[in-house]
Coordinates of C-alpha atoms in Angstrom, one line a residue:
Chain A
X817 CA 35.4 -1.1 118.7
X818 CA 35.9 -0.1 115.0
X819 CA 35.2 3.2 115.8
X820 CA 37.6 3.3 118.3
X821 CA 40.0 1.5 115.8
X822 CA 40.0 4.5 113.4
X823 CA 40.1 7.2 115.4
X824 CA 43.4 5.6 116.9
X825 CA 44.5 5.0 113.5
X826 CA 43.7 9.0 112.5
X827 CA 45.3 10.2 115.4
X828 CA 48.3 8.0 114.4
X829 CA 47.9 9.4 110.5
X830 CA 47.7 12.9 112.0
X831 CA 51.0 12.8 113.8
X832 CA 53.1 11.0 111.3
X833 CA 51.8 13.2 108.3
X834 CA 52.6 16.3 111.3
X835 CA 56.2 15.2 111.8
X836 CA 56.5 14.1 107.8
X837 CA 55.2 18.0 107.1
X838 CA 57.5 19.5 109.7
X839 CA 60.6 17.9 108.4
X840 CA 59.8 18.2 105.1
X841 CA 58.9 21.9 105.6
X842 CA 62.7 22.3 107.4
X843 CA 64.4 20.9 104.7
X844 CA 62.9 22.5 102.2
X845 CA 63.5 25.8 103.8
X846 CA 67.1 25.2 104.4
X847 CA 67.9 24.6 101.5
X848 CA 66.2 27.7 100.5
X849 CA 68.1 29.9 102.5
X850 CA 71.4 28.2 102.2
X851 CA 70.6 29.5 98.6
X852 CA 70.3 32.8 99.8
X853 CA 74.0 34.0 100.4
X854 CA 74.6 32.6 97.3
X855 CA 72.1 34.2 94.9
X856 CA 72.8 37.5 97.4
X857 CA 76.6 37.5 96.1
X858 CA 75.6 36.9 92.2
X859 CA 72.9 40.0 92.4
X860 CA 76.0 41.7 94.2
X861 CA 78.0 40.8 91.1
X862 CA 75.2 41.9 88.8
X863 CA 75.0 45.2 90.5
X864 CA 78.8 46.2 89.8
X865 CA 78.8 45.0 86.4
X866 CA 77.6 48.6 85.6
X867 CA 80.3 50.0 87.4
X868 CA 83.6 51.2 85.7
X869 CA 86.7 48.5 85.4
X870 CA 88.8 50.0 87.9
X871 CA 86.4 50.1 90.6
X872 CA 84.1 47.0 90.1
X873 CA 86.2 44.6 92.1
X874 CA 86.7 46.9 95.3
X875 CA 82.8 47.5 95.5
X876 CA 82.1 44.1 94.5
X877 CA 84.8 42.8 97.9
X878 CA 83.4 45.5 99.9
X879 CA 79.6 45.0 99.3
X880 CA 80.0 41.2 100.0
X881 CA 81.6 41.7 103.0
X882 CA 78.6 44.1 103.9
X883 CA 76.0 41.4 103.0
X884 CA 77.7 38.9 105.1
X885 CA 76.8 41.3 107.9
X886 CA 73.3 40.1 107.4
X887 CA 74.4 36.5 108.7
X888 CA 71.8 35.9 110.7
X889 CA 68.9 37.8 108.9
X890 CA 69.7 36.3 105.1
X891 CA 66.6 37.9 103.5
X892 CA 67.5 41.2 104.8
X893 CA 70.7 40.9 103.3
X894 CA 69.1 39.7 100.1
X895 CA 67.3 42.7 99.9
X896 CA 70.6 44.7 100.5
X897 CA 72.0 43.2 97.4
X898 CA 68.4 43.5 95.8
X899 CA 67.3 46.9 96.1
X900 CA 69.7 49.1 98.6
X901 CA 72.6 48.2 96.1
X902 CA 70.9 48.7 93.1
X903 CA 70.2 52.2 93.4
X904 CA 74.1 52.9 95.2
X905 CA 75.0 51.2 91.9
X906 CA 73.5 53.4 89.7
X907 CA 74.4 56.7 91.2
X908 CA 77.8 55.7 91.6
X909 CA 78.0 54.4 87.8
X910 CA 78.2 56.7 85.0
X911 CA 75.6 56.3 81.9
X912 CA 77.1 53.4 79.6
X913 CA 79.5 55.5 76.8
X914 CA 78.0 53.2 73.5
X915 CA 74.5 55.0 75.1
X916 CA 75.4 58.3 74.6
X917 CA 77.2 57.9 71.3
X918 CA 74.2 56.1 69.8
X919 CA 72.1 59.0 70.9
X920 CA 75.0 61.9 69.6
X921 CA 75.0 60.5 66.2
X922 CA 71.8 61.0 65.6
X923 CA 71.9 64.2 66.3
X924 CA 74.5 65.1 64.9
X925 CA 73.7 63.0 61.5
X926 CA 70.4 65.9 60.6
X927 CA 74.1 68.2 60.6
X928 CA 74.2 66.9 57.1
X929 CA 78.3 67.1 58.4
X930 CA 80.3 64.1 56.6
X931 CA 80.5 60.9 58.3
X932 CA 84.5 61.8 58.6
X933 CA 83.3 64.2 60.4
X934 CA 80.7 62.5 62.5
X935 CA 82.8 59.6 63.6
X936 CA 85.4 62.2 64.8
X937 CA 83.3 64.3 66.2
X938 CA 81.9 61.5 68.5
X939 CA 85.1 60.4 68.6
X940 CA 86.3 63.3 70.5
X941 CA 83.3 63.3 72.3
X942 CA 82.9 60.0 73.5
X943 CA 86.6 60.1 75.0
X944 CA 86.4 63.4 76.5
X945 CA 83.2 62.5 78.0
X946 CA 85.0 59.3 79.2
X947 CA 88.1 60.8 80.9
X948 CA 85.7 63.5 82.3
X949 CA 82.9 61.0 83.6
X950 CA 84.5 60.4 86.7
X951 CA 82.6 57.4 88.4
X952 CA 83.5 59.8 91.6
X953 CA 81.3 62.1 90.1
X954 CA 78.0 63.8 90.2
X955 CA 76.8 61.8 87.3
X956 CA 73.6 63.4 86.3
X957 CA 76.2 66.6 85.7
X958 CA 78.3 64.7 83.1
X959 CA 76.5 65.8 79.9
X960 CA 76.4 69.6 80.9
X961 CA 80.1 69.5 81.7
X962 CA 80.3 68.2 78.0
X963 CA 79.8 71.7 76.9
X964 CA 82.7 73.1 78.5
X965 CA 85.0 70.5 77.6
X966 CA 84.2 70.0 73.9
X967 CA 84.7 73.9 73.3
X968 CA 88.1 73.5 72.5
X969 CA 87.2 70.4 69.7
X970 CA 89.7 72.0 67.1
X971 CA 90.0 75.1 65.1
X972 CA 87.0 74.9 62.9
X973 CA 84.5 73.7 65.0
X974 CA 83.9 76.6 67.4
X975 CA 80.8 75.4 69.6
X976 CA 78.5 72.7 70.1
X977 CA 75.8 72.6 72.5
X978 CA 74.9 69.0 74.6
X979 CA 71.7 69.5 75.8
X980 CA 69.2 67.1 77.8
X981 CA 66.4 68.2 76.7
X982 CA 62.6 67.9 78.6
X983 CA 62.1 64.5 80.8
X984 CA 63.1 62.3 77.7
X985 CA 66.5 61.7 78.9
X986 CA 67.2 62.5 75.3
X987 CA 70.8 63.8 74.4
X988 CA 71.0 66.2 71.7
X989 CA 74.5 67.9 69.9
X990 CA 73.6 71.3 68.3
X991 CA 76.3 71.6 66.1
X992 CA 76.4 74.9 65.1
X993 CA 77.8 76.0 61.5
X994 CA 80.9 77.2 62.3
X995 CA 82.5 74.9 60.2
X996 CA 84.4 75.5 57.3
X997 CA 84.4 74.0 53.8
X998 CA 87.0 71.5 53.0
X999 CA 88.2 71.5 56.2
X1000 CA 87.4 67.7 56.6
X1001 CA 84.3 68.3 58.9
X1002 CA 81.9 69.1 56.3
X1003 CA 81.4 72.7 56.1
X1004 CA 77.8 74.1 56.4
X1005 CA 75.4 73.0 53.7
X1006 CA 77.7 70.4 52.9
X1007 CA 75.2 67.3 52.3
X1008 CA 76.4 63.7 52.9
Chain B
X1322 CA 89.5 69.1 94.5
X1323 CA 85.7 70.6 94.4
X1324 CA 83.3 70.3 97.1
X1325 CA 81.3 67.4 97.4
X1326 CA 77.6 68.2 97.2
X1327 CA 76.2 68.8 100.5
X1328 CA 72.4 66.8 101.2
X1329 CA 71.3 66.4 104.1
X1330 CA 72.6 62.8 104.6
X1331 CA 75.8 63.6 103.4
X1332 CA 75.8 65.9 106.6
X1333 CA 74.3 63.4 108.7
X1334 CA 77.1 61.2 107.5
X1335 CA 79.7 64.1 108.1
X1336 CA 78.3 65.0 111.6
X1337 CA 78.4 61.1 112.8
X1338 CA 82.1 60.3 111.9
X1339 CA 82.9 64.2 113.3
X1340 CA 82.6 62.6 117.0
X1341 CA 85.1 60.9 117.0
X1342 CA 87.8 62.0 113.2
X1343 CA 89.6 59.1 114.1
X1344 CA 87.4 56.4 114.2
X1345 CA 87.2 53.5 111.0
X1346 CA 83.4 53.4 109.9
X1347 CA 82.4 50.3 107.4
X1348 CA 79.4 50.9 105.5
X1349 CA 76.2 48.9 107.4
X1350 CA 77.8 50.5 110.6
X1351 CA 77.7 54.0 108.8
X1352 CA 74.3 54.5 107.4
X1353 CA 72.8 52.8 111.2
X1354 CA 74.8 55.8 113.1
X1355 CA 73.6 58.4 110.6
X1356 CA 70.0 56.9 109.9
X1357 CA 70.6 57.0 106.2
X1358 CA 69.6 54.3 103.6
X1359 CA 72.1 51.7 102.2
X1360 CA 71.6 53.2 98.7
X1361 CA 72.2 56.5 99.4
X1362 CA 75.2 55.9 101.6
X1363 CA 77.8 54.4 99.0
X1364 CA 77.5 57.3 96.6
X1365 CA 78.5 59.3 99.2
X1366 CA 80.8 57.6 100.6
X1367 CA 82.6 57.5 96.9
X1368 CA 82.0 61.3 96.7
X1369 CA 83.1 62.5 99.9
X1370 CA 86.6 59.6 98.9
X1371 CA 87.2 61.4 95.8
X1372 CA 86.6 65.0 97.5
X1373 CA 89.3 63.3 99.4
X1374 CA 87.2 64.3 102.7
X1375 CA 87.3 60.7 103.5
X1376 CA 90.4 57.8 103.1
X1377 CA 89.4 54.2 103.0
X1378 CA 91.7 50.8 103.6
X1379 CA 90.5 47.3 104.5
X1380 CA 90.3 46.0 107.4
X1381 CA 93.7 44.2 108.6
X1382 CA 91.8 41.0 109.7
X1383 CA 92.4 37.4 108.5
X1384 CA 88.9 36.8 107.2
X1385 CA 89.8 33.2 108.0
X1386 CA 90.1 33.9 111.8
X1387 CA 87.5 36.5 111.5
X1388 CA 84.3 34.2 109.9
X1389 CA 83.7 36.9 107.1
X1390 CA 85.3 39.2 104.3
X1391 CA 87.2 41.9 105.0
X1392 CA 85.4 45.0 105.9
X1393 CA 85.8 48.0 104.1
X1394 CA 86.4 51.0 106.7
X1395 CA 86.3 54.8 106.0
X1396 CA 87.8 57.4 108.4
X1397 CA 87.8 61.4 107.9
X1398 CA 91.6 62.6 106.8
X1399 CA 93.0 65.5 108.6
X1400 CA 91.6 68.1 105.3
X1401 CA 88.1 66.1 105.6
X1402 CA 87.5 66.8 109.1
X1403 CA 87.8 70.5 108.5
X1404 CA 86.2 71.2 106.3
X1405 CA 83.3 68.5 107.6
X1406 CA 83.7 70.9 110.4
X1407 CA 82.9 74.1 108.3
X1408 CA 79.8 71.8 106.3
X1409 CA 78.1 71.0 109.2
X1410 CA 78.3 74.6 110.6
X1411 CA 77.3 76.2 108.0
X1412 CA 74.3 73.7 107.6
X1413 CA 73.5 74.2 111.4
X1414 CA 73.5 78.3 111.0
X1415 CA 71.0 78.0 107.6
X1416 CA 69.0 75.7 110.3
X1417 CA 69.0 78.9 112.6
X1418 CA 68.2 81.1 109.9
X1419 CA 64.2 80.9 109.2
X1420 CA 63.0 80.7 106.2
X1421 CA 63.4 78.1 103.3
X1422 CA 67.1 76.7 103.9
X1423 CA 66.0 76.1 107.3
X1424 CA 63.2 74.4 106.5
X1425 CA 65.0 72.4 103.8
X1426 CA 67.7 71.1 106.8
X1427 CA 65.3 70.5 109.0
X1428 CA 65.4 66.7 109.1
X1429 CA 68.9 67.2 110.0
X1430 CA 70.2 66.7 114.0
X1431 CA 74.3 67.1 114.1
X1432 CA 74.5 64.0 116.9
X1433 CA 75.4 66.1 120.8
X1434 CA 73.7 69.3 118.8
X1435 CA 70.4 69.2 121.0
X1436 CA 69.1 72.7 119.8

């Protein structure tokens, strides 16, 4: 009779704990993926932080409006925002510009070229660099462009070379010494 | 304006909206027709819109009435569609040709191009 008693009573325990697991389980996972869209938009978000100004809010809209096309497979659209986006993101944003100048000025500053000089010389470059680096561009084509459009610097400074040298990612300003004394850029052999 | 770089999904992309220059394309709907990955598809989208091969405008729906955002939808212009025209041609011809250009386009199928 007791052992009848306690197998009922196990039975019983099995089937509440089953129903207290399953609804637990639901809830839990509901309010997981009613998360979802919501940490989907904020890595959407993150993604065109890198973008420029002018363009972050129309890719911003239009990738959220993508995402929501995931309705009824949320993960897959949190991947979207994840991964898929992440990369679109970076080939459609250009290098950040305080990046590149940190790099320029220290190649520029073993020039021995005055810091007049320097700051106007990455100056020039930063800004020319900016108004070329299209985010509609082939970004990876940027620096080599630079060549071209710093030529024309100013009188005294006839050439520079941007280079990206090896796999570094490195960015390095020949400046040759073209430069002439007294002409505010420091001249060659000129020591700061 | 300069060319946009041709790769081979931007010519998938090309050759799938070439079917029909008039239709509106949003992005998801884009990169399923063409086969192409999410992350590629943007960049080119942005490339091919600044080449100004493609024009883009939001969809006129009341996202209210609608469920959901406003799509983003990309169509050929007139200039676009030409000169997708003369892309994909080219591309299909260096497929004819053998040697390495061929074999570099292979992976690439114009859609109603069944040789």
């Amino acid at each position: 009779m007791t052992t009848v008693a306690v197998g009922i009573a196990g039975v019983l325990l099995s089937l509440v704990l089953f129903v207290v697991v399953s609804v637990v389980h639901k809830l839990i996972t509901d309010e997981i993926v009613g998360y979802v869209p919501v940490l989907t938009a904020s890595l959407i978000r993150r993604r065109t932080k890198t973008l420029p100004e002018a363009v972050r809010e129309r890719w911003e809209a239009e990738w959220i409006a993508e995402a929501a096309c995931f309705h009824d497979r949320k993960l897959r659209g949190l991947w979207f925002a994840a991964v898929d986006l992440r990369r679109a993101a970076r080939d459609i944003a250009p290098p950040p510009t305080s990046a590149v100048a940190a790099r320029i000025v220290l190649s520029v500053e073993r020039k021995r070229l005055s810091e007049a000089a320097i700051a106007e010389i990455i100056a020039r470059v930063v800004e020319r660099t900016a108004i070329h680096r299209d985010p509609w561009s082939e970004n990876r084509r940027d620096l080599a462009d630079v060549v071209l459009q710093i030529r024309d610097l100013g009188s005294t400074i006839s050439e520079f070379q941007v280079q990206r040298p090896r796999a570094s990612g490195d960015t390095r300003i020949a400046v040759q010494d073209h430069t002439t004394p007294g002409d505010g850029f420091g001249g060659p052999g000129r020591q700061r | 304006m300069a060319k946009p770089r041709m790769t081979t999904q931007t010519l998938r992309i090309l050759s799938v909206m070439l079917e029909d220059p008039y239709a509106e394309w949003y992005g998801l709907q884009l990169a399923k027709a063409a086969d192409t990955a999410t992350g590629t598809l943007y960049p080119i989208l942005s490339r091919l819109e600044n080449a100004t091969w493609l024009a883009s405008t939001w969809e006129d729906v009341a996202p209210s009435a609608e469920g959901r955002p406003r799509r983003r939808l990309y169509r050929l212009t007139g200039e676009g569609a030409d000169n997708a025209r003369l892309a994909v041609d080219e591309a299909l011809q260096q497929l004819a040709r053998p040697g390495r250009a061929g074999a570099r386009l292979g992976g690439m199928r114009p859609r109603g191009v069944t040789s």
